[in-house]
Amino acid sequence: MLRFATIGSGWITDEYIAGAKDTGLWQLIAVHSRSLKRAREYAQKHGAQHAFTQVEELARCPEVDAVYVASPNALHYEHCKILLEQGKHVICEKPLCAQAAKTRELIELAADKQVVFLEAIMYMHQPQRKKLEEALSKIGKITMAKLDFCQRSSKLDRYLAGELPNIFNPQMETGALMDLGVYCVYPALHLFGRPESFSVESLPMKSGADGGGVITMRYPDKLVALTYSKLGQAGADSDFQGTQGTVAVQSISRLGGITLQRQDGSREVIHGQDEKYRLMGAEAQSFHRFITQPQESQEEYALCTQLSLETSEFMEEARHKAGIAFSSDSK
């Protein structure tokens, strides 16, 4: 069993902790929050022994083997670098960094320190990903794919009332593309590779963040459309259209609700829905395997690392095409 710590104390960290504990492979030993009061409360809530307010102190804690990072996007690079430099294994929430050069730097630093650096993206670590790939092989030549993640933000009403939640604050390196679009970019690049060209249309908000957008990716033999928004709720599935059938996916982020529809009208349910903490538990299992079985998982870890970098590069180019700028772009 490995010992882990967390940075961040929101609902996503709650789910990761539950998922990691559920695997039986991880023991929570420490938590980090900006205020000592919050850190101590969070440690008590989850049964952690240590509460930190300084990332540097957490990084030096000898009892911590690995750290789950769920701080605001704008702090990912700084926090991950401190932890990696101290030889901690790191799993960081998506997206890793706003600039691909920073992502590359952290990947190289992890390799130099001989530790694992992993992006916490559910798509790559779910067993049903293989089921999806198998289903896609049954629908003939794919000519069109529509990947959608439009989910009305729980913070939208606060924004409309004049507040500025982090998710709509470009200083936090957030917005619809960074928060939701990444879930569409990952499967597109993994399944089809980098397109020969792509275009982006974005819905700007007064805060400077993007509320939603559409990316059209052109391949020699197919078109792939990515739609994402924090301003409204989607009512239709993602789907992959082939010459011999269609694969529909109710949730592209969770890979939940996968259905194969054949040309003859028959329909087969490939996978249902999973609870959030179990999805995150799959990430924790991969993280543990990459650390404890480096030789056996070398190829899988290399794929995750390479795709993280390719996604970071694509996301940065898409941001620039959409006119979405962050203050860190000039640093």
Coordinates of C-alpha atoms in Angstrom, one line a residue:
M1 CA 0.0 0.0 0.0
L2 CA 1.3 3.5 -0.9
R3 CA 0.7 6.6 1.1
F4 CA -0.7 9.7 -0.6
A5 CA -1.5 13.3 0.1
T6 CA -3.9 15.7 -1.6
I7 CA -3.7 19.4 -2.7
G8 CA -7.2 20.9 -2.9
S9 CA -10.3 20.4 -0.8
G10 CA -13.2 20.5 -3.2
W11 CA -15.7 17.9 -4.3
I12 CA -13.3 16.5 -6.9
T13 CA -10.7 15.7 -4.2
D14 CA -13.4 14.0 -2.1
E15 CA -14.2 11.7 -5.0
Y16 CA -10.5 10.9 -5.7
I17 CA -9.9 10.1 -2.0
A18 CA -13.0 7.8 -2.0
G19 CA -11.9 6.1 -5.2
A20 CA -8.2 5.7 -4.1
K21 CA -9.3 4.2 -0.8
D22 CA -11.8 1.9 -2.5
T23 CA -9.0 0.3 -4.5
G24 CA -7.3 -0.9 -1.3
L25 CA -4.0 0.2 -2.7
W26 CA -3.7 3.7 -1.1
Q27 CA -3.6 5.2 2.4
L28 CA -4.4 8.9 2.8
I29 CA -1.6 10.4 5.0
A30 CA -1.8 14.1 4.5
V31 CA -3.8 17.0 3.0
H32 CA -3.1 20.5 1.9
S33 CA -5.2 23.6 1.9
R34 CA -4.5 27.3 1.9
S35 CA -5.8 27.9 5.4
L36 CA -4.7 25.8 8.4
K37 CA -8.3 25.7 9.7
R38 CA -9.6 24.3 6.4
A39 CA -6.6 21.9 6.2
R40 CA -7.2 20.5 9.7
E41 CA -11.0 20.1 9.0
Y42 CA -10.3 18.3 5.8
A43 CA -7.7 16.0 7.4
Q44 CA -10.2 15.1 10.1
K45 CA -13.0 14.6 7.6
H46 CA -10.9 12.0 5.7
G47 CA -8.8 10.6 8.4
A48 CA -5.4 12.0 7.4
Q49 CA -2.6 12.4 9.9
H50 CA -1.1 15.6 8.6
A51 CA -2.4 19.0 7.5
F52 CA -0.3 21.4 5.5
T53 CA -0.6 24.9 4.2
Q54 CA 2.7 25.1 2.4
V55 CA 3.4 22.9 -0.6
E56 CA 7.1 22.9 0.1
E57 CA 6.4 21.4 3.6
L58 CA 4.2 18.7 2.0
A59 CA 6.9 18.0 -0.6
R60 CA 9.5 17.4 2.2
C61 CA 7.2 15.0 4.2
P62 CA 9.0 11.6 4.2
E63 CA 5.8 9.8 4.9
V64 CA 4.2 10.9 1.6
D65 CA 4.9 8.7 -1.5
A66 CA 2.6 10.4 -3.9
V67 CA 0.4 13.5 -4.3
Y68 CA -2.9 14.1 -6.0
V69 CA -3.0 17.7 -7.2
A70 CA -6.4 19.4 -7.6
S71 CA -5.4 23.0 -7.1
P72 CA -6.6 25.7 -9.5
N73 CA -5.2 25.3 -13.0
A74 CA -3.0 28.3 -12.7
L75 CA -1.1 26.6 -9.9
H76 CA -0.6 23.2 -11.4
Y77 CA 2.8 23.9 -12.9
E78 CA 4.2 25.5 -9.7
H79 CA 2.8 22.8 -7.4
C80 CA 3.8 19.9 -9.5
K81 CA 7.3 21.2 -10.0
I82 CA 7.9 21.5 -6.3
L83 CA 6.6 18.0 -5.6
L84 CA 8.6 16.4 -8.5
E85 CA 11.8 18.1 -7.5
Q86 CA 11.4 16.5 -4.1
G87 CA 11.0 13.0 -5.6
K88 CA 7.2 12.7 -5.1
H89 CA 5.1 10.8 -7.6
V90 CA 2.3 13.2 -8.9
I91 CA -1.1 12.7 -10.4
C92 CA -2.5 16.1 -11.4
E93 CA -6.0 17.1 -12.5
K94 CA -6.6 18.0 -16.1
P95 CA -5.5 20.1 -17.8
L96 CA -1.9 19.8 -16.7
C97 CA -0.6 23.2 -17.9
A98 CA -1.9 26.0 -20.1
Q99 CA 1.4 26.0 -22.0
A100 CA 2.8 22.9 -23.6
A101 CA 6.4 23.9 -22.8
K102 CA 5.5 23.7 -19.1
T103 CA 3.9 20.3 -19.6
R104 CA 7.0 19.0 -21.4
E105 CA 9.3 20.4 -18.7
L106 CA 7.4 18.6 -15.9
I107 CA 7.4 15.3 -17.9
E108 CA 11.1 15.6 -18.4
L109 CA 11.7 16.5 -14.7
A110 CA 9.7 13.4 -13.6
A111 CA 11.8 11.2 -15.9
D112 CA 15.0 12.8 -14.5
K113 CA 13.8 12.2 -10.9
Q114 CA 12.6 8.7 -11.8
V115 CA 9.1 9.3 -10.6
V116 CA 5.6 9.0 -12.2
F117 CA 3.9 12.1 -13.4
L118 CA 0.3 11.4 -14.6
E119 CA -2.6 13.5 -15.8
A120 CA -5.9 12.6 -14.0
I121 CA -8.0 12.2 -17.1
M122 CA -10.7 9.6 -16.7
Y123 CA -10.9 8.6 -20.4
M124 CA -7.4 6.9 -20.3
H125 CA -7.9 4.7 -17.3
Q126 CA -11.4 3.2 -17.7
P127 CA -11.7 -0.5 -18.6
Q128 CA -14.6 0.5 -21.0
R129 CA -12.2 2.4 -23.2
K130 CA -11.2 -1.0 -24.7
K131 CA -14.9 -1.8 -25.1
L132 CA -15.4 1.5 -27.0
E133 CA -12.5 0.7 -29.3
E134 CA -13.8 -2.8 -30.0
A135 CA -17.3 -1.4 -30.7
L136 CA -15.8 1.2 -33.1
S137 CA -14.1 -1.6 -35.0
K138 CA -17.5 -3.1 -35.8
I139 CA -19.1 0.0 -37.6
G140 CA -17.0 0.1 -40.7
K141 CA -15.2 3.2 -41.9
I142 CA -15.8 6.1 -39.6
T143 CA -16.5 9.3 -41.6
M144 CA -18.0 11.5 -38.9
A145 CA -17.7 11.9 -35.1
K146 CA -19.4 14.3 -32.8
L147 CA -17.9 14.6 -29.3
D148 CA -19.9 16.7 -26.9
F149 CA -19.5 17.9 -23.3
C150 CA -21.9 20.7 -22.7
Q151 CA -22.8 21.0 -19.0
R152 CA -24.3 24.1 -17.4
S153 CA -22.0 25.2 -14.7
S154 CA -23.2 25.2 -11.1
K155 CA -21.4 28.5 -10.8
L156 CA -23.2 30.2 -13.7
D157 CA -25.9 31.8 -11.6
R158 CA -23.3 33.4 -9.4
Y159 CA -21.5 34.8 -12.5
L160 CA -24.7 36.2 -13.9
A161 CA -25.4 37.8 -10.5
G162 CA -22.1 39.8 -10.8
E163 CA -19.6 37.5 -9.0
L164 CA -16.5 36.0 -10.6
P165 CA -16.1 32.3 -9.7
N166 CA -12.8 30.7 -10.5
I167 CA -14.2 28.7 -13.4
F168 CA -15.0 31.9 -15.3
N169 CA -11.9 33.8 -14.3
P170 CA -9.1 33.7 -16.9
Q171 CA -6.6 34.5 -14.2
M172 CA -7.2 30.9 -13.0
E173 CA -6.6 29.6 -16.5
T174 CA -10.1 28.1 -16.8
G175 CA -13.1 28.4 -19.0
A176 CA -15.1 25.9 -21.1
L177 CA -12.2 24.7 -23.3
M178 CA -9.9 24.0 -20.4
D179 CA -12.5 22.6 -18.1
L180 CA -14.7 20.6 -20.5
G181 CA -13.2 20.7 -24.0
V182 CA -10.2 18.7 -22.9
Y183 CA -12.5 15.7 -22.4
C184 CA -13.4 15.8 -26.1
V185 CA -9.8 16.5 -27.3
Y186 CA -8.4 13.5 -25.5
P187 CA -10.5 10.8 -27.3
A188 CA -10.2 12.6 -30.6
L189 CA -6.4 12.6 -30.5
H190 CA -6.2 9.1 -29.0
L191 CA -8.5 7.5 -31.6
F192 CA -7.7 9.5 -34.7
G193 CA -4.4 11.2 -34.1
R194 CA -3.7 14.9 -34.8
P195 CA -5.8 16.3 -37.6
E196 CA -4.4 17.7 -40.8
S197 CA -6.1 21.0 -39.9
F198 CA -8.7 22.4 -37.5
S199 CA -10.8 25.5 -36.8
V200 CA -12.2 26.9 -33.6
E201 CA -15.2 29.1 -32.8
S202 CA -15.5 30.4 -29.3
L203 CA -18.2 32.1 -27.2
P204 CA -16.4 34.8 -25.2
M205 CA -17.7 36.1 -21.8
K206 CA -17.2 39.5 -20.4
S207 CA -14.8 38.1 -17.9
G208 CA -12.4 37.1 -20.7
A209 CA -13.1 33.4 -20.3
D210 CA -14.8 31.3 -22.9
G211 CA -18.3 30.1 -22.2
G212 CA -18.3 27.5 -24.9
G213 CA -16.9 26.6 -28.3
V214 CA -16.8 24.3 -31.3
I215 CA -13.7 22.7 -32.8
T216 CA -13.9 21.1 -36.2
M217 CA -11.0 18.7 -36.9
R218 CA -10.4 17.7 -40.5
Y219 CA -8.8 14.4 -41.4
P220 CA -8.2 13.0 -44.9
D221 CA -11.2 10.6 -44.5
K222 CA -13.4 12.1 -41.7
L223 CA -14.6 15.2 -39.9
V224 CA -14.6 15.3 -36.1
A225 CA -16.6 18.0 -34.3
L226 CA -16.0 18.9 -30.7
T227 CA -18.7 20.9 -28.8
Y228 CA -18.3 22.1 -25.2
S229 CA -20.1 24.6 -23.1
K230 CA -20.6 25.7 -19.5
L231 CA -23.6 27.9 -20.4
G232 CA -26.2 25.2 -21.2
Q233 CA -26.9 21.5 -20.8
A234 CA -26.5 19.0 -23.7
G235 CA -29.5 16.8 -24.6
A236 CA -27.9 14.5 -27.1
D237 CA -25.1 11.9 -27.1
S238 CA -21.7 11.9 -28.6
D239 CA -21.5 9.5 -31.5
F240 CA -19.2 7.9 -34.0
Q241 CA -20.7 7.3 -37.4
G242 CA -19.4 4.5 -39.6
T243 CA -20.5 3.0 -42.9
Q244 CA -21.9 -0.1 -41.0
G245 CA -23.3 1.5 -37.9
T246 CA -23.0 4.0 -35.1
V247 CA -21.6 4.0 -31.6
A248 CA -23.3 6.4 -29.2
V249 CA -21.8 7.6 -25.9
Q250 CA -24.0 9.3 -23.4
S251 CA -21.0 10.7 -21.4
I252 CA -17.7 11.2 -23.3
S253 CA -16.0 12.3 -20.1
R254 CA -17.0 9.2 -18.1
L255 CA -17.3 6.8 -21.1
G256 CA -20.7 6.0 -19.7
G257 CA -23.8 4.8 -21.6
I258 CA -22.0 3.2 -24.7
T259 CA -24.4 1.7 -27.3
L260 CA -23.7 0.0 -30.6
Q261 CA -26.4 0.5 -33.3
R262 CA -26.0 -1.6 -36.4
Q263 CA -27.2 -1.0 -39.9
D264 CA -29.8 -3.7 -39.6
G265 CA -31.5 -1.8 -36.7
S266 CA -30.2 -4.0 -33.9
R267 CA -28.9 -2.3 -30.8
E268 CA -26.4 -3.5 -28.2
V269 CA -25.6 -1.9 -24.9
I270 CA -21.8 -2.0 -24.5
H271 CA -21.4 -0.3 -21.1
G272 CA -23.7 1.4 -18.6
Q273 CA -22.8 4.1 -16.0
D274 CA -20.4 4.1 -13.1
E275 CA -20.3 6.1 -9.9
K276 CA -17.8 9.0 -10.0
Y277 CA -15.6 7.7 -7.2
R278 CA -15.1 4.4 -9.0
L279 CA -14.1 6.2 -12.2
M280 CA -11.5 8.1 -10.2
G281 CA -10.5 4.9 -8.5
A282 CA -9.5 3.6 -11.9
E283 CA -7.1 6.5 -12.2
A284 CA -5.7 5.7 -8.8
Q285 CA -5.2 2.1 -9.8
S286 CA -3.2 3.1 -12.9
F287 CA -1.2 5.5 -10.9
H288 CA -0.3 2.7 -8.4
R289 CA 0.5 0.2 -11.2
F290 CA 2.8 2.7 -13.0
I291 CA 4.7 3.3 -9.7
T292 CA 4.9 -0.3 -8.4
Q293 CA 5.2 -2.2 -11.8
P294 CA 7.3 0.1 -14.0
Q295 CA 8.5 -2.5 -16.4
E296 CA 5.2 -4.2 -16.9
S297 CA 3.3 -0.9 -17.4
Q298 CA 6.1 0.9 -19.3
E299 CA 4.2 0.9 -22.6
E300 CA 0.9 2.1 -21.1
Y301 CA 2.6 4.8 -19.1
A302 CA 4.5 6.0 -22.2
L303 CA 1.1 6.3 -24.1
C304 CA -0.4 8.4 -21.2
T305 CA 2.6 10.7 -21.1
Q306 CA 2.7 11.2 -24.9
L307 CA -1.0 11.8 -25.1
S308 CA -0.8 14.3 -22.3
L309 CA 1.8 16.3 -24.2
E310 CA 0.0 16.1 -27.5
T311 CA -3.2 17.2 -25.8
S312 CA -1.4 20.1 -24.1
E313 CA 0.0 21.2 -27.5
F314 CA -3.3 21.0 -29.2
M315 CA -5.1 22.8 -26.4
E316 CA -2.7 25.7 -26.5
E317 CA -3.0 26.1 -30.2
A318 CA -6.8 25.9 -30.0
R319 CA -6.7 28.6 -27.3
H320 CA -4.7 30.9 -29.5
K321 CA -6.9 30.3 -32.5
A322 CA -10.0 31.1 -30.3
G323 CA -8.4 34.3 -29.0
I324 CA -8.3 33.0 -25.4
A325 CA -5.4 34.5 -23.6
F326 CA -3.9 33.9 -20.1
S327 CA -1.5 36.2 -18.4
S328 CA 1.0 33.3 -18.1
D329 CA 1.3 33.0 -21.9
S330 CA 3.9 35.7 -21.8
K331 CA 5.9 34.2 -19.0

